GROMACS .gro file of C-alpha atoms in nm:
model
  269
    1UNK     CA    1   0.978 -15.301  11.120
    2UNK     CA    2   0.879 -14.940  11.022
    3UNK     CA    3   0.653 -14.698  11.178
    4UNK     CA    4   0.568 -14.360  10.994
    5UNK     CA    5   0.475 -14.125  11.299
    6UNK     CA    6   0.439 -13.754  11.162
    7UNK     CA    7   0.748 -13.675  10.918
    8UNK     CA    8   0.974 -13.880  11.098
    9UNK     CA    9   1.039 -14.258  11.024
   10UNK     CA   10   1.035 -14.486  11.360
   11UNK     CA   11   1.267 -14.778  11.377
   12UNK     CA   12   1.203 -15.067  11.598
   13UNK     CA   13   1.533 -15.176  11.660
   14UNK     CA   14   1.488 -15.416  11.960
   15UNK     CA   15   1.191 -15.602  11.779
   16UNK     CA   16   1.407 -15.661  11.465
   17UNK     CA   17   1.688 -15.821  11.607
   18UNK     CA   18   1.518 -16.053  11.881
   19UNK     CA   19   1.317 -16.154  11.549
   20UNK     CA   20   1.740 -16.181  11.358
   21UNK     CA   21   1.612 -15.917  11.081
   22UNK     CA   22   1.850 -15.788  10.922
   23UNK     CA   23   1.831 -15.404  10.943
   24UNK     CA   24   1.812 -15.150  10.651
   25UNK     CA   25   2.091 -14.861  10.715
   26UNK     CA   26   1.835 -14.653  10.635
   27UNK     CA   27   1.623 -14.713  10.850
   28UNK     CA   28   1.806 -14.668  11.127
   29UNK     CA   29   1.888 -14.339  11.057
   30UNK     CA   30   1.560 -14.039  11.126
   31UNK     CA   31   1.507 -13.860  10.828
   32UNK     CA   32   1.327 -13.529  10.929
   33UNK     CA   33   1.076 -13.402  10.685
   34UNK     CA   34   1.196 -13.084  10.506
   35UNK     CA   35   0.858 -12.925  10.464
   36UNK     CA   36   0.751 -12.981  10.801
   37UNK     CA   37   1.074 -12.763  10.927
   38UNK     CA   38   1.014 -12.504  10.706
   39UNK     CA   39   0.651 -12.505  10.860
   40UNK     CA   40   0.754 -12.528  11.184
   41UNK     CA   41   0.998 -12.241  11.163
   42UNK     CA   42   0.739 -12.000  11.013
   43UNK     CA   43   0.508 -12.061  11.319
   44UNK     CA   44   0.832 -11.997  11.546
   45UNK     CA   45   0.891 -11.709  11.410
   46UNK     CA   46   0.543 -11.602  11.409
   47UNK     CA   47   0.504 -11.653  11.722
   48UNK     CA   48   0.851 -11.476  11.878
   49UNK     CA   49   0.764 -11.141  11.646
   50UNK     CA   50   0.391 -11.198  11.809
   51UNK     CA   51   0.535 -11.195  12.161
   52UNK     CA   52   0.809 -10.913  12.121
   53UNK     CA   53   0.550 -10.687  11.954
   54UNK     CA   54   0.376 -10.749  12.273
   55UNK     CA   55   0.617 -10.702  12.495
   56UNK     CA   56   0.707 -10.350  12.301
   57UNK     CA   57   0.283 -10.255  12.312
   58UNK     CA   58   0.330 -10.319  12.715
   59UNK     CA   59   0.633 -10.107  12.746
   60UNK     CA   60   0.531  -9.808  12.561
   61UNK     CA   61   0.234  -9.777  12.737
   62UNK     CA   62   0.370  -9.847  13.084
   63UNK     CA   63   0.583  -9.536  12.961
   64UNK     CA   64   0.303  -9.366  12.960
   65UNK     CA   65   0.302  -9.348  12.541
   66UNK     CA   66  -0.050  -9.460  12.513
   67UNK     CA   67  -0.128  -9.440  12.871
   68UNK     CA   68  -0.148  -9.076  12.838
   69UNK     CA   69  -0.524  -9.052  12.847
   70UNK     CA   70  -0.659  -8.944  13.155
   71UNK     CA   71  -1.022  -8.975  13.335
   72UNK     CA   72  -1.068  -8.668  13.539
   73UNK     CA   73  -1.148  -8.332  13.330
   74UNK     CA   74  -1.285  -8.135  13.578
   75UNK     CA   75  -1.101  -7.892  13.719
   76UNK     CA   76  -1.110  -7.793  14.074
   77UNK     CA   77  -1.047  -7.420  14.180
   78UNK     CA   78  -0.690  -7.368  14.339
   79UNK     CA   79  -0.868  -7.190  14.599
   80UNK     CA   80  -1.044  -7.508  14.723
   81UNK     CA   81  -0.700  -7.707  14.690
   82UNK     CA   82  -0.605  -7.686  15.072
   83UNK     CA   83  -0.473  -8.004  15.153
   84UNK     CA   84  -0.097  -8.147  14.983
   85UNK     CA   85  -0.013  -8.539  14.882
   86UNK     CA   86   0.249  -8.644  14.765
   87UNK     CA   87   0.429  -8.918  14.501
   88UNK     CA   88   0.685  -9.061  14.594
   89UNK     CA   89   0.849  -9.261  14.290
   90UNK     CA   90   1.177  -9.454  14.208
   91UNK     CA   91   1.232  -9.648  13.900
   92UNK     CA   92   1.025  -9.916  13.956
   93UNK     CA   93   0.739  -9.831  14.221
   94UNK     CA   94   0.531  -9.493  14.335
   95UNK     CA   95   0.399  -9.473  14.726
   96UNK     CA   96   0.172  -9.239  14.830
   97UNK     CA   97   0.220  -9.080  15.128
   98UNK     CA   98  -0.078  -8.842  15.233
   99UNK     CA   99  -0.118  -8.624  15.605
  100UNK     CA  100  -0.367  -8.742  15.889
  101UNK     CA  101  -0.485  -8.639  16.187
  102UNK     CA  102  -0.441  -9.001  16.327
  103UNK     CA  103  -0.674  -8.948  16.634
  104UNK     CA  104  -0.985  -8.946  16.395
  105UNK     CA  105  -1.202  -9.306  16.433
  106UNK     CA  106  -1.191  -9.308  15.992
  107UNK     CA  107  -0.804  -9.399  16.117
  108UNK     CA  108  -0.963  -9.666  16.376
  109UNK     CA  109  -0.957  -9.976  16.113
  110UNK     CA  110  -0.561  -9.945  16.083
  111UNK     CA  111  -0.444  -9.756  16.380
  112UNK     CA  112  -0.631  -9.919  16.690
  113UNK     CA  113  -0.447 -10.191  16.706
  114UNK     CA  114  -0.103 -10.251  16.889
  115UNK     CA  115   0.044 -10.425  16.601
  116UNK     CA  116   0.146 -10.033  16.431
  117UNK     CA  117   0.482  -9.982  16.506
  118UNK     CA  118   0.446  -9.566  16.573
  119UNK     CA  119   0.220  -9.429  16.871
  120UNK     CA  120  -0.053  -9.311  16.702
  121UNK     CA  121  -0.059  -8.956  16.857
  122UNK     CA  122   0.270  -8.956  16.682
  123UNK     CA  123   0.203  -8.949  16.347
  124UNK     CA  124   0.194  -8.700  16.125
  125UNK     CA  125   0.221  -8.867  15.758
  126UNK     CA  126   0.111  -9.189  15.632
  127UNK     CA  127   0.281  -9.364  15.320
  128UNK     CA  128   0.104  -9.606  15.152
  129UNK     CA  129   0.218  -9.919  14.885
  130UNK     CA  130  -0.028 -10.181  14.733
  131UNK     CA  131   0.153 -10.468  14.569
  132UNK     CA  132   0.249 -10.782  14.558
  133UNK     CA  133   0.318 -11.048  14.846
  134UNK     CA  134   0.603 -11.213  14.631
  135UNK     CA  135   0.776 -10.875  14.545
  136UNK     CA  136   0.720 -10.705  14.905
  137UNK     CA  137   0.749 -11.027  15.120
  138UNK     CA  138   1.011 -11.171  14.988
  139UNK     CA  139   1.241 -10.941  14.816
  140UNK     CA  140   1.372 -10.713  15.032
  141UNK     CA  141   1.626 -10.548  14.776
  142UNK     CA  142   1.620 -10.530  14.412
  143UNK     CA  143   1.942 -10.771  14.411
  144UNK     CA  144   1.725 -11.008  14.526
  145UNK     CA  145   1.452 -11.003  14.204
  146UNK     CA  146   1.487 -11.341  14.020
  147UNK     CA  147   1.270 -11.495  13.661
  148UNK     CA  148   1.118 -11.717  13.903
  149UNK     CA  149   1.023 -11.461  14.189
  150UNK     CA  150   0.907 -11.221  13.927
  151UNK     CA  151   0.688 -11.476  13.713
  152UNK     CA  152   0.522 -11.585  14.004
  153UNK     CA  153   0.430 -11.235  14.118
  154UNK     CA  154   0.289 -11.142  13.797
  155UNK     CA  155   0.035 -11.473  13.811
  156UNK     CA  156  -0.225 -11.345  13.998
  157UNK     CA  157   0.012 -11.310  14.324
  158UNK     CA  158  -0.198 -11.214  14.638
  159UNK     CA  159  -0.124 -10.839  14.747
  160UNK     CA  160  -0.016 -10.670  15.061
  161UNK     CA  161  -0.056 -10.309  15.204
  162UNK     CA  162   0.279 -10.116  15.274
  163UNK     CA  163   0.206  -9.856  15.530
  164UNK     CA  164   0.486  -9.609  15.648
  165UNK     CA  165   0.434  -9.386  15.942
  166UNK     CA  166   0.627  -9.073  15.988
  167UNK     CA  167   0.664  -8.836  16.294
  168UNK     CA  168   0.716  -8.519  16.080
  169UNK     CA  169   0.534  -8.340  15.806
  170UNK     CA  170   0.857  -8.138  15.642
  171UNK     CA  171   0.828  -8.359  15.319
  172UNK     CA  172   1.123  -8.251  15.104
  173UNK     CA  173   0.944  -8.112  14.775
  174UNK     CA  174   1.250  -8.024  14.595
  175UNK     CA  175   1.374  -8.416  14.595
  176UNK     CA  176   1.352  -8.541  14.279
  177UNK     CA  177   1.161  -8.849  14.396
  178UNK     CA  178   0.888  -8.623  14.549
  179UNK     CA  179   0.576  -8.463  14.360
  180UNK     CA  180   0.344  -8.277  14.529
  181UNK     CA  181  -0.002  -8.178  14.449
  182UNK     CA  182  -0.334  -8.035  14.609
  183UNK     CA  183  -0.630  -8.143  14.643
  184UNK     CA  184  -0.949  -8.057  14.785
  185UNK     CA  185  -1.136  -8.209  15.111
  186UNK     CA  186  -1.421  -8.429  14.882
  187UNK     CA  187  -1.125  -8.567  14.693
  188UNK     CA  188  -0.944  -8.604  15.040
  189UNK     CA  189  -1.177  -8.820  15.166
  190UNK     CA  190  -1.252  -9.004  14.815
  191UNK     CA  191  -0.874  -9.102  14.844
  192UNK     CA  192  -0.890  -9.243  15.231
  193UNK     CA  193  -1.226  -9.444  15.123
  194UNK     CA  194  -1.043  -9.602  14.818
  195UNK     CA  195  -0.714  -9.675  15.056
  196UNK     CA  196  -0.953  -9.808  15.337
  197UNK     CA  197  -1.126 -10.051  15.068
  198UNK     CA  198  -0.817 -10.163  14.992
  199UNK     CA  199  -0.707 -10.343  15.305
  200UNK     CA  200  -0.845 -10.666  15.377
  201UNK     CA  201  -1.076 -10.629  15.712
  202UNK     CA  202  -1.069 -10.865  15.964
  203UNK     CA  203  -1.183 -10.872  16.333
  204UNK     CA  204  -1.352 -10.581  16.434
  205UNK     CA  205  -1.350 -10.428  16.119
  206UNK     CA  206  -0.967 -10.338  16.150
  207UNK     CA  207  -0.701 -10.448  15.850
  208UNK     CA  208  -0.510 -10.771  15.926
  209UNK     CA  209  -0.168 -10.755  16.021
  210UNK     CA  210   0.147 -10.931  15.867
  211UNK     CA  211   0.374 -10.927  16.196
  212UNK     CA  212   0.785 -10.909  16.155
  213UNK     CA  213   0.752 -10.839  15.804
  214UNK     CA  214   0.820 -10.414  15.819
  215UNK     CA  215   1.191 -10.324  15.695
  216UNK     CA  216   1.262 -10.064  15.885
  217UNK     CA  217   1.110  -9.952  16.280
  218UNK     CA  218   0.832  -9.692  16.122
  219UNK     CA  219   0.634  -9.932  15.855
  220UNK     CA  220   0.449 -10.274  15.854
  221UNK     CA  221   0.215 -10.481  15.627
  222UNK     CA  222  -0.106 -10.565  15.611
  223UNK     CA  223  -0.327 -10.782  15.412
  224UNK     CA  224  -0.466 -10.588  15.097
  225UNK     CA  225  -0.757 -10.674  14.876
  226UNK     CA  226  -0.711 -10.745  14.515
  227UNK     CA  227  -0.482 -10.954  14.301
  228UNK     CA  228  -0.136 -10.845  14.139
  229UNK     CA  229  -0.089 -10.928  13.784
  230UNK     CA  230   0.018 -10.733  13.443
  231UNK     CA  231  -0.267 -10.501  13.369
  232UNK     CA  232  -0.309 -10.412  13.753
  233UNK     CA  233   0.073 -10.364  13.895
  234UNK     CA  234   0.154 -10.129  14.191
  235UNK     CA  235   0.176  -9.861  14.020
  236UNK     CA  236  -0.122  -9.885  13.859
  237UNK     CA  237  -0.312  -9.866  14.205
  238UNK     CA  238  -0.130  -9.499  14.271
  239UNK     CA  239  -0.308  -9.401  13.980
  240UNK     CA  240  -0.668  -9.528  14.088
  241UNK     CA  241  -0.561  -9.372  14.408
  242UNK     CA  242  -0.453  -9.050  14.205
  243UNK     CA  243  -0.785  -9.009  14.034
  244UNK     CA  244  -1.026  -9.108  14.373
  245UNK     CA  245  -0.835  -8.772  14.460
  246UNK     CA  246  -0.924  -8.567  14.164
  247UNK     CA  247  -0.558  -8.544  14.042
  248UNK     CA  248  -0.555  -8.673  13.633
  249UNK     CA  249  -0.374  -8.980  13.616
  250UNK     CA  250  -0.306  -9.223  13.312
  251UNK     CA  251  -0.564  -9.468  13.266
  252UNK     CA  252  -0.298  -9.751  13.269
  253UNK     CA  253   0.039  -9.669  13.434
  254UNK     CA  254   0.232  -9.969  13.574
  255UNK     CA  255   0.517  -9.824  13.572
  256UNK     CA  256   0.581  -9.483  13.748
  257UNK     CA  257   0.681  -9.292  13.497
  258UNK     CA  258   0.375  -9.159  13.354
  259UNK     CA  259   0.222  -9.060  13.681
  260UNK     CA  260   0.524  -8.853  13.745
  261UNK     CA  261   0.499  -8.719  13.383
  262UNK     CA  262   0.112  -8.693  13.420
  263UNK     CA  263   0.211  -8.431  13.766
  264UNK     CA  264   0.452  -8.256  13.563
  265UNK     CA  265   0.229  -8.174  13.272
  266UNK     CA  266   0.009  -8.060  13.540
  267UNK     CA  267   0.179  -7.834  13.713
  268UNK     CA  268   0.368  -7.838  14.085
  269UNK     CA  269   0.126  -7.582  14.294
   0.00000   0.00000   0.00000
């Protein structure tokens, strides 16, 4: 009438009184195993300190503590450093917004097409957010960030291109959102390879449209390439885009911070 299964003791109850057994008081009562809990509490607390250290490794660096180190070195001569971009950063997420002359065919794979809301002889700026479909899709304010939608963004979400187009150049420098820097016309064109590699090509060669999805009546979505997860957020793709320029960037930043710190260090020209 007894089972041992682990450190707990099993009573059959039904069997015992279809067979009119009388039944122990005992046994009808589960007697956990004191060692076992004691074991089992040591791994659960092994594992919790495991997982907040962790979490605290992740956050320093995404602060930029450890993701201070930075790939470019060389320096490029202020005098070659003709042509501005710019970071703009909240909180949580960094665009980059760059100037184009939009009647150039490198401009053909995203601009030919009537799906961009702006005439393209109209354009003067073009800001542009990699992330994920979850987080840009789906949330369109901060209120709206749940566990659920932010777990499943994290997993490997698929990621979209956010591309703003603006009719005038004045970018306000002295906002505290806004960093500026310089760069020079190799690194220029480094930077609109890397963003043009980024977007998913379709038909003809040109990036592939996410209609009715833009927030406001300047910016849209397209597909991008590349998956979201924890070691390659938004942010982090500013700072590939950062370095394709020339600018030093952290090696890791998925959080903003440390590329705005990383500008700062450097200098506003």
């Amino acid at each position: 009438t007894r089972l041992n299964a682990g450190s707990w003791t099993i009573a059959i109850i039904p069997l015992a009184r279809y067979l009119n057994y009388s039944i122990p008081a005992d046994v009808i009562t589960l007697r956990p195993n004191s060692s076992f809990i004691k074991s089992a509490f040591r791994v659960l607390t092994k594992t919790i300190m495991l997982l907040l250290l962790v979490v605290l490794i992740y956050l320093l660096t995404a602060l930029g503590f450890f993701g201070a180190a930075q790939l470019n070195t060389v320096t490029v001569p202020k005098k070659e450093q003709s042509i501005p971009i710019y970071l703009f950063a909240d909180d949580f997420h960094a665009d980059l917004m760059i100037p184009i002359d939009p009647m150039q065919p490198k401009w053909d794979y995203l601009l030919a097409t009537k799906d961009f809301p702006v005439p393209r002889a109209q354009i003067k700026l073009l800001s542009f957010g990699w992330g994920s479909n979850e987080f840009y899709l789906k949330m369109r304010e901060w209120s709206q960030l749940s566990l659920g939608l932010g777990l499943k963004a994290l997993a490997f979400d698929a990621t979209v291109m956010h591309v703003t187009a603006y009719r005038n150049d004045a970018v306000k420098t002295d906002h505290p959102m806004v960093s500026r820097r310089y760069i020079n016309r190799e690194g220029y064109q480094r930077l609109l390879d890397f963003i043009r590699r980024s977007h998913k090509l379709g038909k003809h060669q040109h990036a592939t449209h996410i209609p009715n999805m833009g927030y406001r009546a300047n910016d849209t979505f397209f597909v991008a390439n590349g998956r979201y997860h924890p070691l390659r957020t938004c942010n982090q793709w500013t700072g590939e885009a950062l370095r394709q320029a020339g600018i030093n960037a952290p090696l890791w930043a998925p959080f903003p911070h440390a590329l705005k710190w990383a500008l700062r260090e450097q200098g506003q020209p």
